[in-house]
Tab-separated table of C-alpha atoms in Angstrom:
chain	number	residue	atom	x	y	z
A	62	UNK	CA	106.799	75.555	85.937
A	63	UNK	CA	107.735	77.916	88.787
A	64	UNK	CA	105.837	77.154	91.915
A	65	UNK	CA	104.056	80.415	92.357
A	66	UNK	CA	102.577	79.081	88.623
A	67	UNK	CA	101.750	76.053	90.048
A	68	UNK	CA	99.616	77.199	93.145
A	69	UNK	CA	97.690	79.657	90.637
A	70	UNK	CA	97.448	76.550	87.767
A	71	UNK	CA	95.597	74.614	91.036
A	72	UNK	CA	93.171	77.397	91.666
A	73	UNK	CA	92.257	78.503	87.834
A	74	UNK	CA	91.518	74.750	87.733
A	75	UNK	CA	89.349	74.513	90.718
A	76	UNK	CA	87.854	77.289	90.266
A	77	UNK	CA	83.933	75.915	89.743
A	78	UNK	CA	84.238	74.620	93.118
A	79	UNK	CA	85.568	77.461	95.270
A	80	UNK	CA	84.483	80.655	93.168
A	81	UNK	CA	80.669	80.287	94.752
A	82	UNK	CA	78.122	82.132	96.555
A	83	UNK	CA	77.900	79.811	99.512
A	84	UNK	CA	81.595	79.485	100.069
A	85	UNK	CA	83.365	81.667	102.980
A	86	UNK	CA	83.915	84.875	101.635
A	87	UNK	CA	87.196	85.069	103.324
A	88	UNK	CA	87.868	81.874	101.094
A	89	UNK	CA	86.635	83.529	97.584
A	90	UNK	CA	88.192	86.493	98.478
A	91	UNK	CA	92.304	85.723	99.070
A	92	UNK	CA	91.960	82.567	96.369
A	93	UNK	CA	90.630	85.669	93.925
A	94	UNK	CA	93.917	87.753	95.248
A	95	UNK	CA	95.894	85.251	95.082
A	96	UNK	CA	94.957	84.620	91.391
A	97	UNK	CA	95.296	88.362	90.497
A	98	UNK	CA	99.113	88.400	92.896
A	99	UNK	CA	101.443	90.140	90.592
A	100	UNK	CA	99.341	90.602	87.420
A	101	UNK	CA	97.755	93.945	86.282
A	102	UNK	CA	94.565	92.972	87.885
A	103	UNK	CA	96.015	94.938	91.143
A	104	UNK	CA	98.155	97.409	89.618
A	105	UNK	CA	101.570	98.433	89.213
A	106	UNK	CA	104.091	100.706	89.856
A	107	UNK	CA	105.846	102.368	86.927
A	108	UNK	CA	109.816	103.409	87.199
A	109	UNK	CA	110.553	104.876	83.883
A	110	UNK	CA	114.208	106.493	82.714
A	111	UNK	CA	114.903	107.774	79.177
A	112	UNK	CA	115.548	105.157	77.837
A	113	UNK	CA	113.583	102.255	79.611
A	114	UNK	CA	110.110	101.463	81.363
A	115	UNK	CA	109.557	99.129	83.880
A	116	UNK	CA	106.425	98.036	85.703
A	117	UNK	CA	106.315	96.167	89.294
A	118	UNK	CA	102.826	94.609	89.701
A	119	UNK	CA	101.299	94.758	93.248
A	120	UNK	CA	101.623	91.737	94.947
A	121	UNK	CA	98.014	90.242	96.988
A	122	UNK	CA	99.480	90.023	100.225
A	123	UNK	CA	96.983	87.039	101.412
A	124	UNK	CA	98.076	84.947	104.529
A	125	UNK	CA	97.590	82.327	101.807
A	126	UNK	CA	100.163	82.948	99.960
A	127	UNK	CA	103.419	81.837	99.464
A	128	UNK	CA	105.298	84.215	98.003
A	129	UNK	CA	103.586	87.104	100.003
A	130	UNK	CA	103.564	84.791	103.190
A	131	UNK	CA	108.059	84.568	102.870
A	132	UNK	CA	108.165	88.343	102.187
A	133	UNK	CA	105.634	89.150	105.321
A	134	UNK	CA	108.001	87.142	107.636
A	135	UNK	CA	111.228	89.186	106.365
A	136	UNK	CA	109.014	92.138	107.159
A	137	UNK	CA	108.129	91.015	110.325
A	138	UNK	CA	111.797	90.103	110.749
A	139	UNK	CA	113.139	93.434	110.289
A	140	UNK	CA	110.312	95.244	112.258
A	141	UNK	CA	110.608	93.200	115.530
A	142	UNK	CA	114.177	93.428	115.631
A	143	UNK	CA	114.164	97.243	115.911
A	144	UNK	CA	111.287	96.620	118.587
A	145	UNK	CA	112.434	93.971	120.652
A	146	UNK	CA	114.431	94.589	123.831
A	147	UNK	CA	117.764	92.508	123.564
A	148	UNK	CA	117.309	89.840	126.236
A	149	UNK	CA	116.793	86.181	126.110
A	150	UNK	CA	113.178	84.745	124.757
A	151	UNK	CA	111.537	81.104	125.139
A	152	UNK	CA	109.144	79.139	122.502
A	153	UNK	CA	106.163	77.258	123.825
A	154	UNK	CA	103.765	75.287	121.497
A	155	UNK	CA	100.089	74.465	123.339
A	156	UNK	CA	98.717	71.677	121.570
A	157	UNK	CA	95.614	69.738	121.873
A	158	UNK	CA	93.884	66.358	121.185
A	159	UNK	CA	92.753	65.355	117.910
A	160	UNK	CA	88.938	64.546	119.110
A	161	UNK	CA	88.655	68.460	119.429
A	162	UNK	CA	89.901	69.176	116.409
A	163	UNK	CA	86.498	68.797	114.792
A	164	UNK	CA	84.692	71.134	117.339
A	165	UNK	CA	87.153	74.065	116.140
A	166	UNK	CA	86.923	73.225	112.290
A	167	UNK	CA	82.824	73.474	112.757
A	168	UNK	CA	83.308	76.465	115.016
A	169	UNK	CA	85.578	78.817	113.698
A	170	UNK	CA	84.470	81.778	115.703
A	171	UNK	CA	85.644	80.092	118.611
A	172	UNK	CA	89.414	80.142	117.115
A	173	UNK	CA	89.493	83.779	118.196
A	174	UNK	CA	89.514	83.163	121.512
A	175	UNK	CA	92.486	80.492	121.810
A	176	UNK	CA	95.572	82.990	121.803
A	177	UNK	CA	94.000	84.751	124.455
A	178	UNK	CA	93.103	81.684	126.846
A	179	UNK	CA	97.537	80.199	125.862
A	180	UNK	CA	98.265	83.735	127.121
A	181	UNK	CA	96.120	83.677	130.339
A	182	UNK	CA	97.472	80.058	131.053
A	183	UNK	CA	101.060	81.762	131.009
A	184	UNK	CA	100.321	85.283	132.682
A	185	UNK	CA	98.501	83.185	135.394
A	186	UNK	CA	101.105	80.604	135.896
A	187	UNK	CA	103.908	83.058	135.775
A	188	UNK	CA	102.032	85.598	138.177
A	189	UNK	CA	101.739	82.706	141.180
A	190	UNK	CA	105.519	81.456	140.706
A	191	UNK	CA	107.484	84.938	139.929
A	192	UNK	CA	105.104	87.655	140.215
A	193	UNK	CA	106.224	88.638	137.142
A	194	UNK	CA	104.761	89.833	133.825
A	195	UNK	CA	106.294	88.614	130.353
A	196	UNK	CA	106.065	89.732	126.840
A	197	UNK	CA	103.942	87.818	124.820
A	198	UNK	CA	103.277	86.683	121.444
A	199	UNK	CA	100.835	84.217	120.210
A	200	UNK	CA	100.123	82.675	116.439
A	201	UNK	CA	97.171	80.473	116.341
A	202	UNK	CA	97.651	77.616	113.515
A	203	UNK	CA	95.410	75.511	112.420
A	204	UNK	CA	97.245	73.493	109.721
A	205	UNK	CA	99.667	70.183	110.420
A	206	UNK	CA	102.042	68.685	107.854
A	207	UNK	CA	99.383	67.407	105.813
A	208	UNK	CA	97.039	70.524	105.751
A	209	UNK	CA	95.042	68.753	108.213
A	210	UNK	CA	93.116	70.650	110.539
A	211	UNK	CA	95.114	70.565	113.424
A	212	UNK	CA	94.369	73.477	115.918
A	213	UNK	CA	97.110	74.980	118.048
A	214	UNK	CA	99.180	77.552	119.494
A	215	UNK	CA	102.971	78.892	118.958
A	216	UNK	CA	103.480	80.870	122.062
A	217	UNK	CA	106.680	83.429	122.016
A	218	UNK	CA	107.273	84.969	125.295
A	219	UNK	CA	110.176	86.698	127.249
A	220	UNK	CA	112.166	84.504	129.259
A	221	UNK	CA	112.648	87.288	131.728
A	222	UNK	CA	109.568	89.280	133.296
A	223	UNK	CA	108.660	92.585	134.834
A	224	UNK	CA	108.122	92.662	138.917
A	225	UNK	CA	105.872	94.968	139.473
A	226	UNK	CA	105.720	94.889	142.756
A	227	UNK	CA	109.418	95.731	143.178
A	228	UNK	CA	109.990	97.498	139.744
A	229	UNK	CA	112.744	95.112	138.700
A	230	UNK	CA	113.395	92.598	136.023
A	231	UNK	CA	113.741	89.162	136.578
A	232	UNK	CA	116.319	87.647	134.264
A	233	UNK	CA	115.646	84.167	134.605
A	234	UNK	CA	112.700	82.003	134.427
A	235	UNK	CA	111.742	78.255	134.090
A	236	UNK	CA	108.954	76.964	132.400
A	237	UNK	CA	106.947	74.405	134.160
A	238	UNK	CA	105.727	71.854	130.906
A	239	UNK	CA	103.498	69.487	133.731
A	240	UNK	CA	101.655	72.642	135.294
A	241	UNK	CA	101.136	74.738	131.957
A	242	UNK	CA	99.955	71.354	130.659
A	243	UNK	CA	97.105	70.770	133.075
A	244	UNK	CA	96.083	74.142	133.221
A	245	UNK	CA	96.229	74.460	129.543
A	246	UNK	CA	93.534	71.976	129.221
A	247	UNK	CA	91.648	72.963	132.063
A	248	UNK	CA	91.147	76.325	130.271
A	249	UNK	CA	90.221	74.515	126.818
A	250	UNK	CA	88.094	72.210	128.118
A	251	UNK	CA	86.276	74.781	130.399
A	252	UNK	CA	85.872	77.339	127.785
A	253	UNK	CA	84.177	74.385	125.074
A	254	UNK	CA	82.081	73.574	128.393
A	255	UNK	CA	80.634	77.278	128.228
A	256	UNK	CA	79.933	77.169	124.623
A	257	UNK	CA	78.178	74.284	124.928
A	258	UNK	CA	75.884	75.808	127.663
A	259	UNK	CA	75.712	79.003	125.777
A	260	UNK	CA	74.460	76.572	123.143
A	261	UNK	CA	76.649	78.676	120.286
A	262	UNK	CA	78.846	74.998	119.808
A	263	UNK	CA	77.579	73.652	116.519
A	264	UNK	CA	78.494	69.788	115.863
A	265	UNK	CA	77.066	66.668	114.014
A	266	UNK	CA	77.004	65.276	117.586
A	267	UNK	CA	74.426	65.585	120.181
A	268	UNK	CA	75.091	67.463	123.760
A	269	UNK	CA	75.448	64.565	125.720
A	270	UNK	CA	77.949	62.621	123.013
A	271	UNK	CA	79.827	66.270	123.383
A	272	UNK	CA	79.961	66.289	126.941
A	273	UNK	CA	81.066	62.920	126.741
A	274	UNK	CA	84.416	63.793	124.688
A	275	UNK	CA	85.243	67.068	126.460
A	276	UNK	CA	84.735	64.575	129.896
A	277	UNK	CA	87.107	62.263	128.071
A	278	UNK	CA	90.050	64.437	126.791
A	279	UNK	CA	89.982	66.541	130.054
A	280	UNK	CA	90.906	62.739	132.069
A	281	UNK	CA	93.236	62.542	129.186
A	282	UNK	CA	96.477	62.293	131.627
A	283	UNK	CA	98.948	63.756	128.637
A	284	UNK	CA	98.347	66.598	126.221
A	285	UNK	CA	101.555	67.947	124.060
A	286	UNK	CA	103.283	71.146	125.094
A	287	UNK	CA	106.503	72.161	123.684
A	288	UNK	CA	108.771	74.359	125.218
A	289	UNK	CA	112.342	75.632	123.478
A	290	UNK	CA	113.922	77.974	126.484
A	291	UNK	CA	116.524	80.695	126.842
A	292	UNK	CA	117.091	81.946	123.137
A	293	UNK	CA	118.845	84.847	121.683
A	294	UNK	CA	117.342	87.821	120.304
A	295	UNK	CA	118.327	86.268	116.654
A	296	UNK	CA	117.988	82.784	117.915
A	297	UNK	CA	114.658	84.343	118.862
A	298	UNK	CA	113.555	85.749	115.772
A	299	UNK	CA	114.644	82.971	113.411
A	300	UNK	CA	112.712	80.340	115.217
A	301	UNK	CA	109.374	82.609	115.457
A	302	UNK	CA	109.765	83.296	111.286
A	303	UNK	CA	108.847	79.969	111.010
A	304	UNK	CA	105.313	80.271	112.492
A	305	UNK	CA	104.480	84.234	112.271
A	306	UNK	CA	103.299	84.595	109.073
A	307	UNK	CA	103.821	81.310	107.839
A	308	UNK	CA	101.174	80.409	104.909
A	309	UNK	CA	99.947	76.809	105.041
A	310	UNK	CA	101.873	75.407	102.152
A	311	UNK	CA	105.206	76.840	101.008
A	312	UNK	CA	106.204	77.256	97.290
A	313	UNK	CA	108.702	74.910	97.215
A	314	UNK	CA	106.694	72.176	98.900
A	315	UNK	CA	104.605	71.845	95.696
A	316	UNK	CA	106.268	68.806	93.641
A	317	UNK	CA	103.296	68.356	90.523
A	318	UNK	CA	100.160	69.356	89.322
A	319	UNK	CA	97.846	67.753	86.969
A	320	UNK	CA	93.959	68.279	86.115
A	321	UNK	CA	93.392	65.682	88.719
A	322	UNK	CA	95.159	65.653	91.601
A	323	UNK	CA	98.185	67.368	93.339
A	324	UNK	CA	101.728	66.410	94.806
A	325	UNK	CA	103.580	68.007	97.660
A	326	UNK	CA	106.362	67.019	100.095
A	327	UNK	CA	105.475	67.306	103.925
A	328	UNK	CA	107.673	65.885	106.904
A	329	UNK	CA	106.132	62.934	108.597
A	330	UNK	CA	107.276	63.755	112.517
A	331	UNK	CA	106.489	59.596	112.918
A	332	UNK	CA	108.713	58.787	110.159
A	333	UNK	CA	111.115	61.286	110.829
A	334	UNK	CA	111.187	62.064	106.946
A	335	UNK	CA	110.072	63.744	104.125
A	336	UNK	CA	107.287	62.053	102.351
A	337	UNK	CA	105.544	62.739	98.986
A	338	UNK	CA	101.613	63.185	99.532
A	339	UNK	CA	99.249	63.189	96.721
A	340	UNK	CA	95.355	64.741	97.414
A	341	UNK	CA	92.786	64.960	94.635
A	342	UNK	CA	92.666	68.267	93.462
A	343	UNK	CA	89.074	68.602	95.257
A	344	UNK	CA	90.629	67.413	98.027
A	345	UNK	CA	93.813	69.614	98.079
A	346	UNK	CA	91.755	72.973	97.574
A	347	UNK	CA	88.912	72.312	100.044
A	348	UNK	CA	91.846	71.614	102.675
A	349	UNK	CA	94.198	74.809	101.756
A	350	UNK	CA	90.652	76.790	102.117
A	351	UNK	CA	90.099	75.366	105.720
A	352	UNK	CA	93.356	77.349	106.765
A	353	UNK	CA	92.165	81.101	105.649
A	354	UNK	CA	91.406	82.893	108.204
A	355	UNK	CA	88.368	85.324	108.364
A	356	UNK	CA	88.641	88.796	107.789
A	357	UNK	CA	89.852	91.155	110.861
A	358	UNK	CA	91.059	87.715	112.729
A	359	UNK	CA	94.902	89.001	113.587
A	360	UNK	CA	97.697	86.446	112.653
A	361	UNK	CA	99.421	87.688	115.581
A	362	UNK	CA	98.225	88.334	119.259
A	363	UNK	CA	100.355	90.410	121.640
A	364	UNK	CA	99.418	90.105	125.344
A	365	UNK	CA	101.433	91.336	128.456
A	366	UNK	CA	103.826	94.065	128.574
């Protein structure tokens, strides 16, 4: 069975338990699409000759999907190659620890506001070393290996940046990982403080218990940052693909389907391998659902110049 069969066989047979009325409508809505993605549900264009007819269904083009998800990053591809200046670019990832996970998962109008606070950490950092501004480019993910919920940042930037204050372009910058770090989870832990005060932080846990594990991860001495410096334009763009529009499960990761449960492939970063996973089919839809995001929240963020 071709995979793009195999995601729709999953959610024609799960269908009782996402196609309700107290589900996320951003959920009911793309799994619908994504059902209807090149069928006559959504139409078709017709190219007709003499002698022959031939009809191209519309595709759903839902951030869930896999098929629309590779053709959106050759898209993307082509357009920010015409619109990026040809100088050298730099890949951060801004990570954080698994004990806030939850608090993002419950609170998913909170998510909005992460791209912006990565960006700030940069623009701020960059501003006191260089006096410089960068370009940059922020996808939020919320989705590990397993489909976990696992909320962070992929942060594409210039590695060069605009003096204003001479009008002239600095070619080369370096990337502090210790400072962005600590100022990365000042600004996380600061802006969960807030929401907390502002009481609009819903959890299963009580205030104090909350304050208690924001005290707690912001002593955490370590939290993961990434950084992949001084790429090419192409180097650039081929490492970004991978994370721009990027659905949560490719096609080809899909191994089996059965009435009962589901089997993909995912690389284990501990194992340094790919390993076979296997999630009820309950289980494997609820999680894929956790990864749509809500209507008018952008996959991309552009800050800076």
């Amino acid at each position: 069975m071709r995979d793009r069969e195999l995601l729709r066989q999953i959610l024609e047979a799960s269908r009782d338990l996402w196609d309700q009325p107290e589900t996320r409508p951003a959920v009911r809505e793309n799994f619908a699409k994504m059902l209807d993605c090149r069928t006559p549900a959504l139409g078709a264009e017709v190219f007709s000759s003499e002698t022959e007819e031939k009809f191209v269904y519309h595709t759903c083009k839902s951030p869930a999907c896999p098929s629309c998800g590779y053709r959106a990053t050759l898209l993307w591809q082509r357009e920010q190659w015409s619109a990026l200046p040809d100088i050298p670019y730099a890949g951060l990832v801004f990570t954080m620890p698994s004990l806030l996970w939850p608090i993002f998962k419950q609170n998913r109008h909170l998510l909005h506001d992460l791209p912006a606070l990565g960006a700030a950490v940069i623009e701020q950092w960059m501003k006191a070393k260089y006096g410089v501004r960068l370009l940059i480019m922020v996808v939020p993910h919320t989705f590990g290996g397993y489909l976990n919920f696992n909320s962070h940042l992929h942060i594409l930037v210039s590695a060069g940046g605009l003096q204003e204050a001479e009008g002239r372009w600095i070619a080369s910058l370096r990337f502090n990982k210790d400072s962005l770090m600590r100022m990365w989870r000042f600004a996380v832990i600061t802006f969960l403080r807030e929401a907390l005060k502002r009481h609009v932080l819903k959890s299963n846990r009580n205030g104090k218990d909350l304050s208690r594990i924001l005290k707690s991860e912001y002593e955490r001495p370590r939290w993961i940052i990434y950084i992949r410096e001084s790429m090419s334009k192409r180097h650039f763009l081929q490492y970004a693909a991978r994370y721009a529009r990027r659905p949560p499960i490719a096609q080809s990761r899909l191994l089996r389907v059965t009435d009962r449960e589901v089997e993909f492939w995912t690389k284990d970063k501990k194992q340094k391998r790919s390993v076979k996973t296997r999630y009820s089919l309950q289980d494997f839809v609820a999680a894929l659902a956790e990864h749509i995001p809500d209507r008018y929240r952008h996959a991309i963020r552009y800050f800076g110049l």
